[in-house]
Coordinates of C-alpha atoms in Angstrom, one line a residue:
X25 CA 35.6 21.1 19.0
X26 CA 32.8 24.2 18.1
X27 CA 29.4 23.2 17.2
X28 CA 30.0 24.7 13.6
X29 CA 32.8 22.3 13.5
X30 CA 30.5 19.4 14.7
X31 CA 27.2 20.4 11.8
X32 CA 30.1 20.8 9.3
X33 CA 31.7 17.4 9.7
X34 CA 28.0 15.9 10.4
X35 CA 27.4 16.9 7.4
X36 CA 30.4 15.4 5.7
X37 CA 29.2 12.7 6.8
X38 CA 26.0 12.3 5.3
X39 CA 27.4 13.1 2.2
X40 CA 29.6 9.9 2.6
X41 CA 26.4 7.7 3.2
X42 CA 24.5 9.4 0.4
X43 CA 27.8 8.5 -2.2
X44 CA 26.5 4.9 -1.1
X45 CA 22.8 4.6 -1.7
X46 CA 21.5 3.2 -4.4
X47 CA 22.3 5.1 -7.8
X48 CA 19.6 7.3 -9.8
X49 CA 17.1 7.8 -6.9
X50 CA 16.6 10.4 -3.8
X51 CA 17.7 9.1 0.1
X52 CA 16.0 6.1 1.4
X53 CA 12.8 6.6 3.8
X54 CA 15.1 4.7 6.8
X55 CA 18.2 7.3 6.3
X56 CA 15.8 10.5 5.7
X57 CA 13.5 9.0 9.3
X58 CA 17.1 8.4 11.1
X59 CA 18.3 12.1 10.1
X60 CA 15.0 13.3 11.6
X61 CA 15.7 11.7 14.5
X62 CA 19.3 12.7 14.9
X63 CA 18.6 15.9 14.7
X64 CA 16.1 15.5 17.1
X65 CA 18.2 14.0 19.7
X66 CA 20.3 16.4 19.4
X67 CA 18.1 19.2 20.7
X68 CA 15.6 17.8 22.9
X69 CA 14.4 20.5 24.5
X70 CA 13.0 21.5 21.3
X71 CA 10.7 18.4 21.6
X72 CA 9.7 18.5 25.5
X73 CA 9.6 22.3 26.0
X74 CA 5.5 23.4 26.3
X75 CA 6.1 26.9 24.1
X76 CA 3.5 28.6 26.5
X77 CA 5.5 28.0 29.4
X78 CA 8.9 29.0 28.1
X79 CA 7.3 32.2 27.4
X80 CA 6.2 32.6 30.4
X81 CA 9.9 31.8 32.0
X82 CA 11.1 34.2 29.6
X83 CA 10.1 37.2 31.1
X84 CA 11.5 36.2 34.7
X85 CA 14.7 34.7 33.0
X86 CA 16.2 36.8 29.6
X87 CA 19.4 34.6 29.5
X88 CA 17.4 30.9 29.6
X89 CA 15.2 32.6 26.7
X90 CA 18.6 33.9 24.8
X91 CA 19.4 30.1 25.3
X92 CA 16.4 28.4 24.2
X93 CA 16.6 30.9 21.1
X94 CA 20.2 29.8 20.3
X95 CA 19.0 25.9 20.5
X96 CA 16.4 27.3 18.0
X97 CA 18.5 28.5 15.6
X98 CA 21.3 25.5 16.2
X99 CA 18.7 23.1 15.1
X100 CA 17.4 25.4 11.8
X101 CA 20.9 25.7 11.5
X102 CA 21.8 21.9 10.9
X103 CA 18.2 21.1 9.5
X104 CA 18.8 23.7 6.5
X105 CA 22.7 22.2 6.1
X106 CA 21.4 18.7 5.8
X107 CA 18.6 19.7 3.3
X108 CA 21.4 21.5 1.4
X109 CA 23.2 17.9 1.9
X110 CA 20.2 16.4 0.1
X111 CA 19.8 19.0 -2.6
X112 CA 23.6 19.4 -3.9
X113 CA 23.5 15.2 -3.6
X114 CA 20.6 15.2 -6.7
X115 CA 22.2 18.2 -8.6
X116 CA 23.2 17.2 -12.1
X117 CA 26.1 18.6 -14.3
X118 CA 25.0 22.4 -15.2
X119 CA 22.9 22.6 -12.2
X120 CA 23.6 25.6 -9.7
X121 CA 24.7 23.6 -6.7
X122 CA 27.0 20.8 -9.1
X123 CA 29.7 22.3 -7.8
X124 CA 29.3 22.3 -4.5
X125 CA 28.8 18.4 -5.1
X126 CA 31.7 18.0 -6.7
X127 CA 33.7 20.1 -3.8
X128 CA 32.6 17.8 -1.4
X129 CA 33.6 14.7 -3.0
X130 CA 36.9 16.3 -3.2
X131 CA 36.9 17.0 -0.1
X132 CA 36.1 13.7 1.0
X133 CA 39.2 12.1 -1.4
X134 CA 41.7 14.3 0.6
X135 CA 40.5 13.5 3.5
X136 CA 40.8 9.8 3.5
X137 CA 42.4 8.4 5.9
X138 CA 44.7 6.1 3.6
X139 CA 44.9 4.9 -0.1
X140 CA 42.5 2.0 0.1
X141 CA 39.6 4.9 1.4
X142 CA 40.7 7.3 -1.0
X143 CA 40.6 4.6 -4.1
X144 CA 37.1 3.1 -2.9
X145 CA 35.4 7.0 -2.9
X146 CA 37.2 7.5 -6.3
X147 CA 35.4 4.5 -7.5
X148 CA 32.1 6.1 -5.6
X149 CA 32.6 9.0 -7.5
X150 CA 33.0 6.9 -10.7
X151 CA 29.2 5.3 -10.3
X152 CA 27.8 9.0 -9.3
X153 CA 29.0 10.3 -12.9
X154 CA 27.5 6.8 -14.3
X155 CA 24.4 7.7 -12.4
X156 CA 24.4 10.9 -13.5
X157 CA 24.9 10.0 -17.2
X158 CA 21.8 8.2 -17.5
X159 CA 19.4 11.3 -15.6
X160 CA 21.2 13.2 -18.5
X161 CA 20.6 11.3 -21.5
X162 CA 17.6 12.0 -23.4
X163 CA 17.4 16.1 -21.8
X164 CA 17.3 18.8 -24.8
X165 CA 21.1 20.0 -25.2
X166 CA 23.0 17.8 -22.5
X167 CA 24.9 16.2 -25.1
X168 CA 28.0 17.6 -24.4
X169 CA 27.4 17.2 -20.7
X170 CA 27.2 13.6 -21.3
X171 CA 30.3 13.5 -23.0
X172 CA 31.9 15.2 -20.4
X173 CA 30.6 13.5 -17.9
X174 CA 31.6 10.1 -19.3
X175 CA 34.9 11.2 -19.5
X176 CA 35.1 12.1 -15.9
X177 CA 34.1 8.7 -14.8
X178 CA 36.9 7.3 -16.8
X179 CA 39.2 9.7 -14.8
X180 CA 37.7 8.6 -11.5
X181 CA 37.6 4.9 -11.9
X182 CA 41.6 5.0 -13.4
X183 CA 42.3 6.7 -10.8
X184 CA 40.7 5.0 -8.4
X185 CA 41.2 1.4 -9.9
X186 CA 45.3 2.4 -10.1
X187 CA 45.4 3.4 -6.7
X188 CA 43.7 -0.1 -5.4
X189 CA 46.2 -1.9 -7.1
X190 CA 49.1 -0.6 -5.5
X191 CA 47.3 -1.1 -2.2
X192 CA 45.6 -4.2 -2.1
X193 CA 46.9 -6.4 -5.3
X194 CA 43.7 -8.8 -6.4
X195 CA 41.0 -7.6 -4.4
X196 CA 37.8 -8.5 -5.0
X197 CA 36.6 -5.0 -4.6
X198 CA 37.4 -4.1 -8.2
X199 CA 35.6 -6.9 -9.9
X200 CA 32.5 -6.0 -8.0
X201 CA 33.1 -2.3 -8.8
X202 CA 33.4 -3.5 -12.6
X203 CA 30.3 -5.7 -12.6
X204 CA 28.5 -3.2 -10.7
X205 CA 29.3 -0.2 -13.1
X206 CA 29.0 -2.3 -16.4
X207 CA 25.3 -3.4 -15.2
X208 CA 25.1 0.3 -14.6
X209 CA 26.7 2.1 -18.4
X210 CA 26.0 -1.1 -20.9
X211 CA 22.4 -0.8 -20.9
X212 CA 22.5 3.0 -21.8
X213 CA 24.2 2.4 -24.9
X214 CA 21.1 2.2 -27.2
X215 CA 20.3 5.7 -25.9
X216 CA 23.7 7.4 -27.0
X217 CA 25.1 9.1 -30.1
X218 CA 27.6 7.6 -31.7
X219 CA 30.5 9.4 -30.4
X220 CA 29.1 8.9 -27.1
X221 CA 28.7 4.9 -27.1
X222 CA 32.1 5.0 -28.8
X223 CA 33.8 6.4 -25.6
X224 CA 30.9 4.4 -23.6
X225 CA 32.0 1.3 -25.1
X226 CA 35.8 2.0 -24.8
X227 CA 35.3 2.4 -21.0
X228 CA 33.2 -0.8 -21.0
X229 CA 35.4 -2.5 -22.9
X230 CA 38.5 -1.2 -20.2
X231 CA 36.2 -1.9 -17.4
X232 CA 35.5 -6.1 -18.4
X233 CA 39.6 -6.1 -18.6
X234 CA 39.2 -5.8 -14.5
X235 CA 37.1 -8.8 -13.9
X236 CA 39.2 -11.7 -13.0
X237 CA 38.4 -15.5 -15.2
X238 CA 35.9 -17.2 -12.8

């Protein structure tokens, strides 16, 4: 497998773990410190090389410098994809890099590896639209973003709630997905216009038809 191969699916990757932080905020200080690391580890001449030294070797060996270079730029290399990771993972509907965002978490539904993964990132992609609805509300002119958006996490959590279903009958992943995401929309109703809590509440109102009688 190439190195571009290996960045790209590290990358991938990341993007998974970032669908499963904690909605509305930025990476956690223990996932950004054990990036850092990784891609530390991955290149560690970069931390034990003394630069005066190398230099030195350089001009007695052009190839080991060539190499050292290309270790350079490997590391930029996966550095700058994983703060790209970072960025598109914060964009917001009508930001530049919201479709790469959305890409990727298409990319990551096809490439499940059966229908219970591709349902549970369906449902991931469900809260990230939640998420994203309440950054949006309140911002001059998003209104029809919101709406949009709201109507996309409808499609997602169908989707994904349908194809659970069929796989595993009764599991207890949708009523936490359906306590989870009614903790996350309910409390944004008061900040909605009223064709927006109308389609809020009709999701809400879909969503408590999940949760099984305790």
């Amino acid at each position: 497998m190439g190195r571009g191969r290996r960045s790209r699916e590290r990358v991938l990757g990341h993007l998974t773990e970032l669908g499963r932080l904690p909605l509305g905020g930025g990476p956690a200080a223990a996932f950004r410190e054990r990036l850092r690391a990784e891609l530390l580890s991955a290149h560690p001449a970069l931390l034990s090389a003394d630069p005066v030294r190398p230099a030195r070797r350089s001009r007695r060996r052009p190839a080991r410098r060539l190499s050292w270079l290309s270790q350079v730029a490997t590391f930029g290399l996966t550095a700058a994809m994983m703060l790209s990771a970072f960025a598109t993972y914060q964009a917001l509907p009508g930001d530049t890099l919201y479709p790469l965002k959305r890409a990727a978490e298409s990319t990551l539904v096809r490439l499940s590896a059966d229908d219970v993964q591709r349902a549970e990132r369906e449902l991931i992609s469900a809260k990230t639209r939640a998420s994203e609805v309440a950054r949006l509300l309140g911002s001059s002119g998003d209104g029809p973003l919101v709406t949009k958006t709201l109507t996309e996490m409808e499609e997602s959590t169908r989707s994904g709630i349908s194809r659970l279903e069929r796989a595993e009958p009764r599991s207890p992943k949708i009523n936490r997905f359906a306590r989870d995401q009614k903790n996350m929309v309910e409390p944004m109703l008061e900040r909605m216009d009223g064709d927006q809590q109308d389609k809020a509440s009709g999701y809400l109102d879909y969503i408590d038809g999940l949760v099984a009688p305790r």
